[in-house]
Structures are given as structure tokens and as C-alpha cells.
Coordinates of C-alpha atoms in Angstrom, one line a residue:
M1 CA 8.4 -46.2 -33.0
A2 CA 7.3 -43.1 -34.9
R3 CA 3.7 -44.1 -34.0
A4 CA 4.6 -44.1 -30.3
W5 CA 6.1 -40.6 -30.6
I6 CA 3.1 -39.2 -32.5
L7 CA 0.6 -40.7 -30.0
A8 CA 2.4 -39.6 -26.9
L9 CA 2.8 -36.0 -28.2
A10 CA -0.8 -35.9 -29.5
L11 CA -2.2 -37.1 -26.2
T12 CA -0.1 -34.7 -24.2
L13 CA -1.2 -31.9 -26.5
A14 CA -4.9 -32.8 -26.1
Q15 CA -4.6 -33.1 -22.3
G16 CA -2.7 -29.9 -22.2
L17 CA -5.3 -28.0 -24.1
L18 CA -8.0 -29.3 -21.8
W19 CA -6.2 -28.1 -18.8
W20 CA -5.4 -24.8 -20.5
A21 CA -9.0 -24.2 -21.4
F22 CA -10.6 -25.4 -18.2
T23 CA -8.3 -24.2 -15.4
P24 CA -9.9 -21.0 -14.1
P25 CA -7.7 -17.9 -13.9
W26 CA -5.6 -17.5 -10.8
T27 CA -6.5 -20.9 -9.4
A28 CA -3.0 -22.3 -9.6
P29 CA -0.4 -21.6 -7.0
D30 CA 1.4 -18.2 -7.2
E31 CA -0.1 -17.4 -10.6
P32 CA -0.8 -13.7 -9.8
G33 CA 2.9 -13.1 -9.0
H34 CA 4.1 -15.0 -12.0
Y35 CA 1.8 -13.0 -14.4
L36 CA 2.8 -9.8 -12.7
Y37 CA 6.5 -10.6 -13.4
A38 CA 5.8 -11.1 -17.2
R39 CA 3.5 -8.1 -17.4
L40 CA 6.1 -5.8 -15.9
L41 CA 8.9 -7.3 -18.0
A42 CA 6.8 -6.5 -21.1
D43 CA 5.9 -3.0 -20.0
L44 CA 9.4 -2.0 -18.8
G45 CA 11.5 -3.8 -21.4
H46 CA 14.0 -4.9 -18.7
Q47 CA 14.0 -7.1 -15.6
P48 CA 11.7 -5.6 -13.0
G49 CA 12.5 -5.1 -9.3
R50 CA 10.4 -4.6 -6.3
Q51 CA 10.8 -0.9 -6.7
N52 CA 8.6 -1.2 -9.8
L53 CA 5.7 -2.7 -7.8
S54 CA 2.9 -0.4 -6.8
A55 CA -0.8 -0.3 -6.0
A56 CA -1.5 0.9 -9.6
V57 CA 0.5 -2.0 -11.1
E58 CA -1.2 -4.7 -9.0
A59 CA -4.7 -3.2 -9.2
P60 CA -5.8 -5.0 -12.4
I61 CA -4.9 -8.4 -10.9
L62 CA -6.8 -7.6 -7.7
D63 CA -9.8 -6.4 -9.7
S64 CA -9.7 -9.7 -11.7
L65 CA -9.5 -11.7 -8.5
Q66 CA -12.5 -10.0 -7.1
E67 CA -14.5 -10.2 -10.3
L68 CA -13.8 -14.0 -10.6
D69 CA -14.6 -14.5 -6.9
W70 CA -11.1 -15.9 -6.2
W71 CA -11.7 -15.8 -2.4
G72 CA -14.9 -17.9 -2.8
Y73 CA -12.9 -20.4 -4.8
M74 CA -10.4 -20.5 -2.0
G75 CA -13.2 -21.2 0.5
Q76 CA -12.7 -17.8 2.2
S77 CA -14.9 -14.7 2.7
P78 CA -14.0 -11.8 0.4
P79 CA -12.1 -8.9 2.1
P80 CA -14.5 -6.4 3.7
Q81 CA -12.9 -3.6 1.7
K82 CA -11.0 -3.5 -1.6
L83 CA -7.3 -4.5 -1.2
E84 CA -4.6 -2.1 -2.4
R85 CA -1.8 -4.6 -2.6
L86 CA -1.4 -8.3 -3.3
A87 CA 0.5 -8.6 0.0
D88 CA -2.5 -7.3 1.9
D89 CA -4.1 -10.8 1.6
P90 CA -2.4 -13.4 3.8
V91 CA -2.5 -16.2 1.2
L92 CA -1.1 -14.0 -1.6
A93 CA 1.5 -12.6 0.9
A94 CA 2.6 -16.1 1.9
S95 CA 3.2 -17.0 -1.8
G96 CA 6.0 -14.5 -1.8
S97 CA 7.1 -12.2 -4.6
Q98 CA 8.5 -13.8 -7.7
I99 CA 10.1 -10.5 -8.7
D100 CA 13.6 -10.3 -7.3
D101 CA 13.3 -14.0 -6.2
E102 CA 13.1 -15.8 -9.6
P103 CA 15.4 -15.5 -12.7
P104 CA 13.7 -14.0 -15.7
A105 CA 14.3 -16.9 -18.1
Y106 CA 10.7 -18.3 -17.9
Y107 CA 9.1 -14.9 -18.4
I108 CA 11.0 -13.6 -21.4
I109 CA 9.0 -15.3 -24.2
P110 CA 5.6 -14.5 -22.6
A111 CA 6.7 -10.9 -22.1
V112 CA 7.6 -10.7 -25.8
W113 CA 4.2 -12.0 -26.7
L114 CA 2.5 -9.5 -24.5
R115 CA 4.7 -6.7 -25.9
L116 CA 4.5 -7.5 -29.6
I117 CA 0.9 -8.6 -30.0
T118 CA -1.1 -5.6 -31.0
G119 CA -3.3 -4.4 -28.2
A120 CA -1.9 -6.8 -25.7
S121 CA -1.9 -4.1 -23.0
Q122 CA -5.6 -3.5 -23.6
L123 CA -6.6 -7.2 -23.6
D124 CA -8.8 -8.4 -20.8
I125 CA -6.4 -9.6 -18.1
S126 CA -7.9 -13.1 -18.1
T127 CA -7.3 -13.4 -21.9
S128 CA -3.8 -12.2 -21.4
L129 CA -3.2 -14.9 -18.8
R130 CA -4.6 -17.6 -21.0
L131 CA -2.3 -16.3 -23.8
V132 CA 0.9 -16.7 -21.7
R133 CA -0.2 -20.1 -20.4
L134 CA 0.4 -21.5 -23.9
W135 CA 4.1 -21.1 -23.1
S136 CA 3.8 -23.7 -20.3
L137 CA 2.1 -26.1 -22.7
F138 CA 5.0 -25.8 -25.2
L139 CA 7.5 -26.5 -22.4
R140 CA 5.5 -29.6 -21.4
L141 CA 5.7 -31.0 -24.9
T142 CA 9.5 -30.3 -24.9
A143 CA 9.8 -32.4 -21.7
V144 CA 7.9 -35.3 -23.3
C145 CA 10.2 -35.1 -26.3
C146 CA 13.2 -35.5 -24.0
A147 CA 11.6 -38.5 -22.4
L148 CA 10.9 -40.1 -25.8
I149 CA 14.4 -39.5 -27.0
L150 CA 16.0 -41.1 -24.0
A151 CA 13.6 -44.1 -23.8
S152 CA 14.0 -44.7 -27.5
R153 CA 17.7 -45.0 -27.1
Y154 CA 17.5 -47.6 -24.3
W155 CA 14.5 -49.6 -25.6
P156 CA 14.5 -49.3 -29.4
D157 CA 12.5 -52.5 -29.7
R158 CA 9.9 -51.6 -27.0
P159 CA 7.6 -48.8 -28.4
D160 CA 5.1 -49.6 -25.6
M161 CA 7.7 -48.7 -23.0
V162 CA 8.9 -45.6 -24.9
M163 CA 5.3 -44.4 -25.1
G164 CA 4.5 -45.3 -21.5
I165 CA 7.4 -43.3 -20.2
G166 CA 6.5 -40.4 -22.4
L167 CA 2.9 -40.4 -21.3
L168 CA 3.8 -40.5 -17.6
V169 CA 5.9 -37.3 -18.1
G170 CA 3.0 -35.7 -20.1
L171 CA -0.2 -36.9 -18.5
L172 CA 0.1 -36.9 -14.7
P173 CA -2.8 -34.8 -13.3
M174 CA -0.6 -32.5 -11.3
V175 CA 1.7 -31.9 -14.3
G176 CA -1.4 -31.1 -16.3
F177 CA -2.7 -28.7 -13.7
I178 CA 0.6 -26.8 -13.2
G179 CA 1.4 -27.1 -16.9
G180 CA -2.0 -25.6 -17.8
S181 CA -1.2 -22.5 -15.6
F182 CA 1.4 -19.8 -15.8
N183 CA 4.1 -21.0 -13.4
N184 CA 7.9 -21.2 -13.8
D185 CA 7.9 -24.7 -12.4
V186 CA 7.1 -25.8 -16.0
L187 CA 10.4 -24.5 -17.3
T188 CA 12.2 -26.2 -14.4
L189 CA 10.4 -29.4 -15.3
A190 CA 11.5 -29.1 -19.0
W191 CA 15.1 -28.1 -18.2
G192 CA 15.4 -31.0 -15.7
A193 CA 14.1 -33.4 -18.3
L194 CA 16.6 -32.0 -20.9
S195 CA 19.5 -32.1 -18.4
F196 CA 18.8 -35.7 -17.3
M197 CA 18.3 -36.8 -20.9
M198 CA 21.7 -35.4 -21.9
L199 CA 23.4 -36.9 -18.9
A200 CA 21.9 -40.4 -19.2
H201 CA 22.1 -40.6 -23.0
P202 CA 24.7 -43.2 -24.1
G203 CA 26.3 -40.6 -26.3
T204 CA 27.0 -38.2 -23.5
K205 CA 30.8 -38.4 -23.8
R206 CA 30.7 -37.2 -27.3
Y207 CA 28.6 -34.2 -26.3
W208 CA 30.0 -33.6 -22.9
P209 CA 30.7 -29.8 -23.4
A210 CA 27.0 -29.3 -24.3
T211 CA 25.9 -31.5 -21.4
F212 CA 28.1 -29.6 -19.0
G213 CA 26.7 -26.3 -20.3
V214 CA 23.1 -27.4 -19.8
L215 CA 23.8 -28.7 -16.3
L216 CA 25.7 -25.5 -15.4
V217 CA 23.1 -23.1 -16.7
G218 CA 20.1 -24.7 -15.0
P219 CA 20.6 -23.7 -11.3
I220 CA 22.0 -20.3 -12.2
L221 CA 19.7 -19.0 -14.9
I222 CA 16.6 -21.2 -14.7
D223 CA 15.9 -22.3 -11.1
Q224 CA 17.9 -23.3 -8.1
S225 CA 15.9 -26.5 -7.6
L226 CA 18.0 -27.9 -10.5
L227 CA 21.0 -28.0 -8.2
F228 CA 20.4 -31.7 -7.4
L229 CA 21.7 -32.5 -10.9
W230 CA 25.2 -31.3 -10.1
P231 CA 26.0 -34.1 -7.5
V232 CA 24.2 -36.5 -9.9
A233 CA 26.7 -35.6 -12.6
L234 CA 29.7 -35.6 -10.1
V235 CA 28.9 -39.1 -8.8
W236 CA 28.4 -40.5 -12.2
A237 CA 31.7 -38.9 -13.4
L238 CA 33.5 -40.4 -10.4
L239 CA 32.2 -43.8 -11.2
T240 CA 32.8 -43.8 -14.9
S241 CA 35.6 -41.3 -15.7
T242 CA 39.1 -42.8 -15.8
K243 CA 40.6 -39.4 -15.2
L244 CA 38.7 -38.9 -11.9
M245 CA 39.1 -42.5 -10.7
P246 CA 42.4 -41.8 -8.8
Y247 CA 40.7 -39.0 -6.7
R248 CA 37.6 -41.0 -5.8
N249 CA 38.9 -42.4 -2.5
K250 CA 40.2 -39.0 -1.5
L251 CA 36.9 -37.3 -2.2
I252 CA 35.0 -40.0 -0.2
L253 CA 37.5 -39.5 2.7
A254 CA 37.0 -35.7 2.6
L255 CA 33.2 -36.1 2.7
G256 CA 33.5 -38.4 5.7
L257 CA 35.6 -35.9 7.6
V258 CA 33.1 -33.1 6.8
M259 CA 30.3 -35.2 8.2
L260 CA 32.4 -36.0 11.3
A261 CA 33.2 -32.3 11.8
A262 CA 29.5 -31.5 11.6
L263 CA 29.0 -33.5 14.9
L264 CA 31.9 -32.2 16.9
P265 CA 30.8 -29.3 19.3
I266 CA 32.8 -26.2 20.0
S267 CA 31.9 -25.1 23.5
Q268 CA 33.0 -21.5 23.0
W269 CA 30.6 -20.8 20.1
S270 CA 26.8 -20.5 20.0
A271 CA 25.0 -22.3 17.2
G272 CA 23.0 -20.2 14.8
W273 CA 24.7 -16.9 15.3
E274 CA 27.0 -15.2 12.8
R275 CA 30.1 -13.7 14.5
Y276 CA 32.1 -10.7 13.4
P277 CA 35.0 -11.5 13.2
L278 CA 34.0 -15.2 12.5
L279 CA 36.4 -16.9 14.9
S280 CA 35.7 -14.8 18.0
T281 CA 34.6 -16.4 21.2
N282 CA 31.0 -15.4 22.0
R283 CA 29.8 -18.1 24.4
T284 CA 30.3 -19.1 28.0
A285 CA 29.8 -22.5 29.7
E286 CA 26.8 -21.1 31.6
G287 CA 24.9 -20.7 28.3
T288 CA 25.0 -17.0 27.6
L289 CA 26.0 -15.0 24.5
W290 CA 29.2 -13.0 25.0
L291 CA 30.2 -9.7 23.4
R292 CA 33.6 -8.2 23.9
D293 CA 36.0 -5.7 22.4
E294 CA 38.6 -7.6 20.4
S295 CA 40.8 -4.8 19.0
A296 CA 40.7 -1.2 17.7
Y297 CA 39.4 -2.5 14.4
Y298 CA 37.1 -5.4 15.2
R299 CA 34.4 -5.7 17.7
V300 CA 32.4 -8.8 18.1
R301 CA 28.9 -8.5 16.7
L302 CA 26.2 -11.2 16.8
A303 CA 23.7 -11.5 14.0
Q304 CA 20.9 -13.9 13.3
F305 CA 18.8 -13.9 10.1
I306 CA 15.2 -15.1 10.3
A307 CA 13.1 -15.9 7.2
N308 CA 10.3 -18.3 7.9
K309 CA 6.5 -18.5 8.4
A310 CA 6.9 -17.0 11.8
I311 CA 8.2 -13.8 10.3
L312 CA 5.5 -13.8 7.6
A313 CA 2.9 -14.0 10.3
Q314 CA 4.2 -10.9 11.9
R315 CA 3.9 -8.6 8.9
G316 CA 2.5 -5.3 10.0
R317 CA 2.7 -6.4 13.6
Q318 CA 5.0 -5.6 16.4
V319 CA 7.8 -7.8 17.6
V320 CA 9.8 -7.2 20.8
L321 CA 13.5 -8.0 21.2
E322 CA 14.3 -8.4 24.9
S323 CA 17.8 -8.7 26.4
D324 CA 18.9 -9.7 29.8
F325 CA 22.6 -8.6 30.0
Q326 CA 25.5 -7.9 32.4
G327 CA 28.7 -6.0 31.6
E328 CA 31.3 -3.6 32.9
R329 CA 29.8 -0.4 34.4
G330 CA 29.3 2.1 31.6
A331 CA 29.5 -0.5 28.8
L332 CA 26.9 0.0 26.1
L333 CA 24.8 -2.7 24.5
G334 CA 23.4 -2.0 21.0
L335 CA 20.5 -3.9 19.6
R336 CA 19.1 -3.6 16.1
L337 CA 16.2 -5.1 14.1
A338 CA 16.0 -4.7 10.3
D339 CA 13.4 -6.2 7.9
G340 CA 14.8 -4.9 4.6
F341 CA 12.4 -1.9 4.5
H342 CA 13.5 -0.1 7.7
D343 CA 15.4 -0.7 10.9
D344 CA 15.4 0.4 14.5
E345 CA 18.1 0.4 17.2
A346 CA 18.2 0.6 21.0
I347 CA 21.3 1.4 23.1
C348 CA 21.4 0.5 26.8
E349 CA 24.0 1.2 29.4
S350 CA 25.3 -1.4 31.9
S351 CA 25.1 -0.6 35.6
G352 CA 27.6 -3.3 36.4
G353 CA 24.9 -5.7 37.5
R354 CA 22.0 -7.4 35.8
D355 CA 20.2 -5.1 33.3
S356 CA 17.6 -5.4 30.7
C357 CA 17.2 -3.8 27.3
V358 CA 14.1 -3.8 25.1
L359 CA 13.5 -2.9 21.5
A360 CA 10.0 -2.8 20.1
F361 CA 9.8 -3.0 16.3
T362 CA 6.9 -2.9 13.9
M363 CA 7.4 -5.2 10.8
H364 CA 6.7 -3.8 7.4
P365 CA 3.6 -5.2 5.8
H366 CA 5.6 -6.7 2.9
A367 CA 8.6 -7.9 4.9
T368 CA 9.8 -11.5 4.3
Q369 CA 12.8 -11.5 6.7
L370 CA 14.2 -10.1 9.9
R371 CA 17.8 -9.5 10.9
V372 CA 18.7 -9.4 14.6
L373 CA 22.0 -7.8 15.6
A374 CA 23.7 -7.2 19.0
A375 CA 27.0 -5.3 19.5
I376 CA 28.9 -3.3 22.0
G377 CA 27.8 0.3 21.6
A378 CA 25.9 1.6 18.6
I379 CA 26.0 -0.7 15.6
G380 CA 28.9 0.3 13.4
D381 CA 30.7 2.3 16.2
R382 CA 34.3 0.9 16.3
N383 CA 35.3 3.0 19.3
A384 CA 33.0 1.3 21.8
Q385 CA 34.7 -0.9 24.4
G386 CA 33.7 -3.4 27.1
T387 CA 32.6 -6.9 27.7
I388 CA 28.9 -8.0 27.9
Q389 CA 27.2 -11.3 28.6
L390 CA 23.6 -11.5 27.4
R391 CA 20.6 -13.6 26.6
L392 CA 18.1 -12.6 23.9
R393 CA 14.4 -13.3 23.2
L394 CA 12.4 -12.2 20.2
L395 CA 8.7 -12.2 21.1
D396 CA 5.9 -12.2 18.5
D397 CA 2.5 -10.7 19.1
T398 CA 1.4 -13.8 21.0
G399 CA 4.5 -13.7 23.4
Q400 CA 6.2 -16.7 21.7
D401 CA 10.0 -16.6 21.3
I402 CA 10.9 -17.0 17.6
L403 CA 14.6 -16.5 18.0
F404 CA 16.9 -19.5 17.7
N405 CA 19.3 -20.2 20.6
G406 CA 18.9 -16.8 22.2
D407 CA 20.3 -18.1 25.5
G408 CA 23.5 -19.5 23.8
K409 CA 23.1 -22.9 25.4
L410 CA 23.3 -24.9 22.1
A411 CA 26.9 -25.1 21.1
S412 CA 28.1 -24.7 17.6
T413 CA 30.0 -27.4 15.7
L414 CA 33.5 -27.5 14.3
I415 CA 32.2 -27.1 10.7
E416 CA 29.9 -24.1 11.3
P417 CA 32.4 -21.7 9.6
L418 CA 31.9 -23.8 6.5
F419 CA 28.2 -23.7 7.0
V420 CA 28.2 -19.9 7.1
W421 CA 30.2 -19.8 3.9
L422 CA 27.9 -22.3 2.2
E423 CA 24.8 -20.3 3.3
K424 CA 26.3 -17.3 1.6
V425 CA 27.2 -18.9 -1.8
L426 CA 24.3 -21.4 -2.1
P427 CA 20.5 -20.7 -1.9
I428 CA 20.4 -21.6 1.8
P429 CA 18.8 -19.3 4.4
P430 CA 21.4 -18.0 6.9
G431 CA 21.5 -20.1 10.0
Y432 CA 19.5 -22.9 8.5
L433 CA 22.2 -25.6 8.9
A434 CA 22.7 -24.8 12.6
R435 CA 18.9 -25.1 13.2
A436 CA 18.8 -28.4 11.2
L437 CA 21.4 -29.9 13.5
A438 CA 19.8 -28.7 16.7
P439 CA 18.4 -31.5 19.0
S440 CA 14.9 -30.0 18.7
A441 CA 14.9 -30.6 15.0
W442 CA 15.2 -34.4 15.6
G443 CA 12.8 -34.8 18.5
A444 CA 9.8 -37.2 18.3
T445 CA 7.4 -34.3 17.4
S446 CA 9.6 -33.0 14.6
Q447 CA 10.1 -36.5 13.2
F448 CA 6.4 -37.1 13.1
R449 CA 5.9 -33.8 11.3
Y450 CA 8.6 -34.9 8.7
I451 CA 6.7 -38.1 8.1
L452 CA 3.5 -36.3 7.5
F453 CA 5.1 -33.7 5.2
A454 CA 6.9 -36.5 3.3
G455 CA 3.5 -38.1 2.7
F456 CA 2.0 -34.8 1.6
T457 CA 4.9 -34.4 -0.9
W458 CA 4.1 -37.8 -2.4
A459 CA 0.3 -37.1 -2.5
S460 CA 0.7 -33.6 -4.0
F461 CA 3.0 -35.0 -6.7
W462 CA 0.1 -37.0 -8.1
G463 CA -2.4 -34.3 -7.5
Y464 CA -3.4 -31.6 -4.9
F465 CA -5.1 -28.8 -6.7
G466 CA -6.0 -25.2 -6.2
W467 CA -3.6 -23.4 -3.8
L468 CA -3.2 -26.8 -2.0
T469 CA -6.8 -26.6 -1.2
R470 CA -8.4 -29.3 -3.4
P471 CA -7.2 -32.9 -3.0
F472 CA -8.2 -36.1 -4.6
P473 CA -10.6 -38.3 -2.6
W474 CA -8.8 -40.5 -0.1
W475 CA -9.5 -43.7 -2.0
V476 CA -7.6 -42.3 -5.0
Y477 CA -4.5 -41.8 -2.9
T478 CA -4.9 -45.3 -1.6
I479 CA -4.8 -46.7 -5.1
L480 CA -1.9 -44.5 -6.1
L481 CA 0.0 -45.6 -3.0
L482 CA -0.4 -49.2 -4.0
A483 CA 0.7 -48.5 -7.5
T484 CA 3.8 -46.6 -6.2
L485 CA 4.7 -49.5 -3.9
L486 CA 4.4 -52.0 -6.7
A487 CA 6.7 -49.9 -8.9
G488 CA 9.2 -49.6 -6.0
W489 CA 9.1 -53.4 -5.5
G490 CA 9.8 -53.9 -9.2
I491 CA 12.7 -51.5 -9.1
L492 CA 14.2 -53.2 -6.0
N493 CA 14.2 -56.5 -7.9
L494 CA 15.8 -54.8 -10.9
G495 CA 18.5 -53.4 -8.6
F496 CA 19.2 -56.7 -7.0
D497 CA 19.5 -58.3 -10.5
A498 CA 22.1 -55.6 -11.4
L499 CA 24.1 -56.2 -8.2
R500 CA 24.1 -59.9 -8.9
R501 CA 25.5 -59.3 -12.3
R502 CA 28.2 -57.1 -10.6
R503 CA 28.5 -54.7 -13.4
L504 CA 27.8 -51.1 -14.0
S505 CA 28.6 -50.5 -17.7
A506 CA 29.2 -47.0 -19.1
T507 CA 28.0 -48.3 -22.5
I508 CA 24.3 -48.6 -23.5
S509 CA 23.4 -50.7 -20.5
T510 CA 20.1 -50.3 -18.7
D511 CA 22.0 -50.7 -15.4
R512 CA 23.4 -47.2 -16.1
L513 CA 19.9 -45.7 -16.5
L514 CA 18.7 -47.6 -13.4
F515 CA 21.5 -46.2 -11.3
L516 CA 21.3 -42.6 -12.6
S517 CA 17.5 -42.5 -12.2
G518 CA 17.6 -43.8 -8.6
L519 CA 20.4 -41.4 -7.7
A520 CA 18.5 -38.5 -9.2
I521 CA 15.3 -39.4 -7.3
G522 CA 17.2 -39.8 -4.1
L523 CA 18.8 -36.4 -4.4
I524 CA 15.7 -34.6 -5.4
L525 CA 13.9 -36.0 -2.3
V526 CA 16.8 -34.8 -0.1
Q527 CA 16.7 -31.4 -1.8
A528 CA 12.9 -31.1 -1.3
W529 CA 12.8 -32.4 2.3
L530 CA 15.9 -30.8 3.8
P531 CA 14.3 -27.3 4.1
M532 CA 11.7 -28.7 6.6
L533 CA 14.4 -29.6 9.1
G534 CA 14.4 -27.3 12.0
Q535 CA 11.9 -24.9 10.6
D536 CA 8.3 -24.5 9.6
W537 CA 8.4 -25.5 6.0
Q538 CA 6.0 -27.7 4.0
P539 CA 7.4 -29.3 0.8
Q540 CA 5.2 -29.8 -2.2
G541 CA 5.0 -32.4 -4.9
R542 CA 5.8 -30.0 -7.7
Y543 CA 9.2 -29.5 -6.1
L544 CA 9.9 -33.0 -7.5
F545 CA 9.1 -32.0 -11.1
P546 CA 12.8 -31.3 -12.0
A547 CA 13.3 -35.1 -11.6
L548 CA 10.0 -36.0 -13.4
L549 CA 11.8 -37.9 -16.2
P550 CA 13.7 -40.3 -13.9
I551 CA 10.6 -40.7 -11.7
A552 CA 8.6 -41.7 -14.8
I553 CA 11.3 -44.1 -15.9
L554 CA 11.4 -45.9 -12.6
L555 CA 7.6 -46.0 -12.2
W556 CA 7.0 -47.6 -15.6
W557 CA 10.1 -49.8 -15.4
G558 CA 9.0 -51.1 -12.0
W559 CA 5.5 -52.0 -13.3
D560 CA 6.8 -53.5 -16.4
H561 CA 9.3 -55.7 -14.5
L562 CA 6.5 -57.2 -12.3
I563 CA 4.1 -58.0 -15.0
P564 CA 4.4 -61.4 -16.7
Q565 CA 5.5 -61.3 -20.4
R566 CA 2.0 -62.2 -21.7
G567 CA 0.4 -59.3 -19.7
K568 CA 2.8 -56.6 -20.7
R569 CA 0.7 -55.7 -23.8
L570 CA -2.1 -54.7 -21.4
L571 CA 0.1 -52.3 -19.3
L572 CA 0.0 -49.4 -21.7
P573 CA -3.7 -49.3 -22.4
G574 CA -4.4 -49.9 -18.7
M575 CA -2.2 -47.1 -17.6
L576 CA -3.7 -44.8 -20.3
V577 CA -7.2 -45.5 -19.1
C578 CA -6.1 -44.8 -15.5
L579 CA -4.5 -41.5 -16.5
V580 CA -7.6 -40.4 -18.4
I581 CA -9.8 -41.2 -15.4
L582 CA -7.4 -39.3 -13.0
N583 CA -7.3 -36.2 -15.3
A584 CA -11.1 -36.2 -15.7
L585 CA -11.6 -36.4 -11.9
A586 CA -9.0 -33.7 -11.4
L587 CA -10.6 -31.4 -13.9
V588 CA -13.9 -31.8 -12.0
I589 CA -12.2 -31.1 -8.7
V590 CA -10.6 -27.9 -10.1
N591 CA -13.8 -26.6 -11.6
T592 CA -16.3 -27.2 -8.8

């Protein structure tokens, strides 16, 4: 068993050093933003904010991008004139800003290195980048150790299986590519492996406080993509804990009622709009939004928060909010647009008939969101009175309406107040749940898009390099698809065997690991794919990395189950040869 450990770690280290040495600077997704975070953390000595960003701070990265012909690598023409800010390039702007968006955990150690090593500030920026990339390599080795610990506990007499699972965690090409770059997805990968190892380990009950702490810390201090582990732990606790067993039926009933309430429409409310106060009527049967004075202290306001690719495409451009409204003579309609950098407001008076109100607004070049508000009178004026019915449209520079349910025809559901609350306490964009339940999100066109994006998620899990610009040849994906299907067939057979035995032991039973791995993979897929419902969102394979350990377990386990006993000794060397070939091909793709 010790030999399996040494070989797995040595091969992972060798592959990691190859990716570290041969991955050109800035060629991995979002790397400029991640490096900028660590550089500022080192220079400031505290967590940076967007107020610390400036043209002077970003200039060294832009100079390096130009010097290394990053635009040529991306298949684009270089900008006609030197850029002043990273967000001035559409690709770099679309990658977002890690500062203020990501917790600092991943960046602390690299920042210490940059701060303490003599002359780090004067190092060539490419050398500094390669220095901090070593942190990603260390974290990958940590993830492999977690895989080896867990596999050794379940298969102490199968060093080939232990080594195979460890190598799948360590040697997948996309893991090598991301793990050879500077990207906080690697910490998420390692923490996900640690969390799953502690949860699935047969000795979990003895170390439950430590396991609970690791599971709790992950989504809060490491990355929100580790949230899928919370329901994994909850489901497992419900199935195995004698203390929680009496509450199991009640929890299942509550979940069923929540799902039912999500389908029951409330005709007086309009989906996708925040209401102030929350329970105020704002919709009519004719399909218009409705504003009215409720009391001396509360006036109904409507608000919608938009943060998607449509907004990113409008950076530095003008959007127009149009309203067709009708109200009591003299009633005032207030419209406001705010993008987090500035806001603008228009106030229009009702003539008693049909009126229109228009607000033109130029988006800030670095904006990532837009908030739309409508109220009686000026926004914030509690003395305004009246009743107004209105329809809204938010037009981009091509004339397309990017507002959701501006005519109010789509009714809300009974559970939307809970959705609004969840969107405030969880990392869910405001209004997302209403858009995801809209009929348009489940039309034939949308479903076809979901299938394509699901396939892309699978393909990019194995390998889709550069900034999602350099794929494997199609025949490689064909072979990988067949391998995935074979593993899935093997796992289905294992699952049927477990069901026939009619047992799910909380002791050292492989049934336990099979169930937990399947549950973790199911939930990470839901977590990765849900954001594409009702909005323009493309999931990526690296979003599955938090569940890399259970994925590796089921892949290897499925193959091992299908192969006859006499052929099992060939699985490990065969898989190792395939991984070597895949990594060699991937390195060629990345460097040409």
C-alpha cells in the first residue's frame, strides 16, 4: 500500500511540474484577476477592495499580456491602442473581478510569499506568477492524499484500486491545466476532497465536530460552490442518525409542501419583482404592474435586479427604460436605474390617461449589474400619493427588451416570498428563482440549450483549455464519452446489487461510499446546472471540481466492476497510459 501512495503522489507531482512549467502565463481562465488579488493583498497587507483598483495597479498585467501576445493566443487581434484597465477588454471584463467577489483564503499564502521573499515586488511579473502557481500544485497533492486516505480505508487489500482513484484525482488533464495555473478553483477542489473524505470515512462519528467544522467553513470562507456538501451531509445524517430518524418523515413532508407551493400561482403578484412592502398587491388581471399608496409609512415600490451577460454586454453603452402608464391625474411616477457606480432618475406626471415615461441611462464601463426601480413619486419620497398601472421595457442598444416580466403577465407563485428571502441569504442572484420557473425557461429552445450546455460541462471537465478556446479533437471526446458510459453502466450494476441486498450499512460498507458518492455527484450537477435555467449562463467542467473525489471513485469503481477478475490487473497500467497520452496531447494543445 505504501508503494501505491508513493507512486500516486510522485506521478501527480511530476505531472504538476510539467503543467506548471509549460503553461504559458495568463493562458488559464481568469488568471489575471486572481494574480491581481494576491498582488494587492501582498502590497496592502489587508483584503483589497475595488476601491484599490486603478490603472496604475493593473498596468503591469496589461503590459505583460501585450508583451506575451495574449490576444494572439486567444485568436484575436491586439487592441488598436494600449488598454488602461483590464475591464476595457471584453474577454477580461466578462471574467469578472475576483476582488470583492471571492474570499481571501486562497490568496493568503501566495501573498505572504510575494511579501516576504526579498525583491518579490521587483521580480518580473511572469516569474512572480510562476512562483504563486506552486501553491496550486501543493493543493493538488493535498487532494490526492485525501483520495488515498479514503480509498485505503475502504479497499485496504486493493492497492491497485487505491492508486487508480488517487491518479484520477491527480492526473486528469483539466485538473493539471487548472492546477498548473493560479486559480482559486484548486483550493475549492482540495477542500471538497477533504470534506468528502471526512464525511465518507468510516470513523466520521468519532470526529464529527471536526467534520462539521470543515463542512461549515467551506462555503463561507473558501468558496460558495462547496454548498452542495451541506445537503449531502444532511441526507446522510437523516439516513443514519438515530436522533434525527423521528424527524425524517416530517422533513420529507415539508419539502413536498415547498415544492407544491412553488407551482401555485398568486394572480395578484407579478413574478420576478421585489415588492416593498413584500405582501402588497402590484398586479392586475390584465397583466400590468400596479403601484399604489398603501399608508403614510409604506408606498409600494417595484424593483428588479439584473446581473447577466446582457448587462455585461451593455457596459459603457446606453440602455433605455420605457414605461407606458396610467394613473390618477397629477400622480407622479418615479423611475430609477442604478448600476452600482451611479444612478439616474426620471419623474413623470400622469394626465389621467395613457402616458409614457422614458429614462435613458449610460452604463458604467465596469458595471456588472443593474437595478430597476419604479415608485409613486420620487424614489424615497414617502409623502407621494396615488395609484398607477404601468408596463415597463428595458431596451439595450439593439432595441431588445432585457427586462423580465415587464408587462406583469406572468404571475408569481405562493412560495415567492421564501424565494426572495433565499436570494438574500444564499449566493443566488435576486429574481433568479422566478425566472427559472417561467414558462420560457422550459420551452423547447431552452431545453435544447440546456442539453448542449450539459454536454459542454462534461467535455470541459475532461479538458477544454485556454479561456475555453482550445478543445481536444472530437475523437478524443468520443473515446472519453464511451469510457464515461462504461463507468456509469458499472455503477448502475453496483447500485442494483446494493438494492438487492437491501441494506445500507453505516459501518465500513462499500454501499455507504457508493450512496454518498452518487449523492454528491447528483447534487454538484444540480448546483452547476441550475444557474443556466432562465438566463444566459454557461456552466464549465471545473465547476464540478469540488466533487472530484466522488467522481473519481465512481469512475474507477465502475470500470473495475465491469472488467473480469483476470483482466483487473491491466486496468491500472492501461488507465495510466491513457492519462499520459491525454496530458501529452493537452500540453501540445495549450502550447501551440
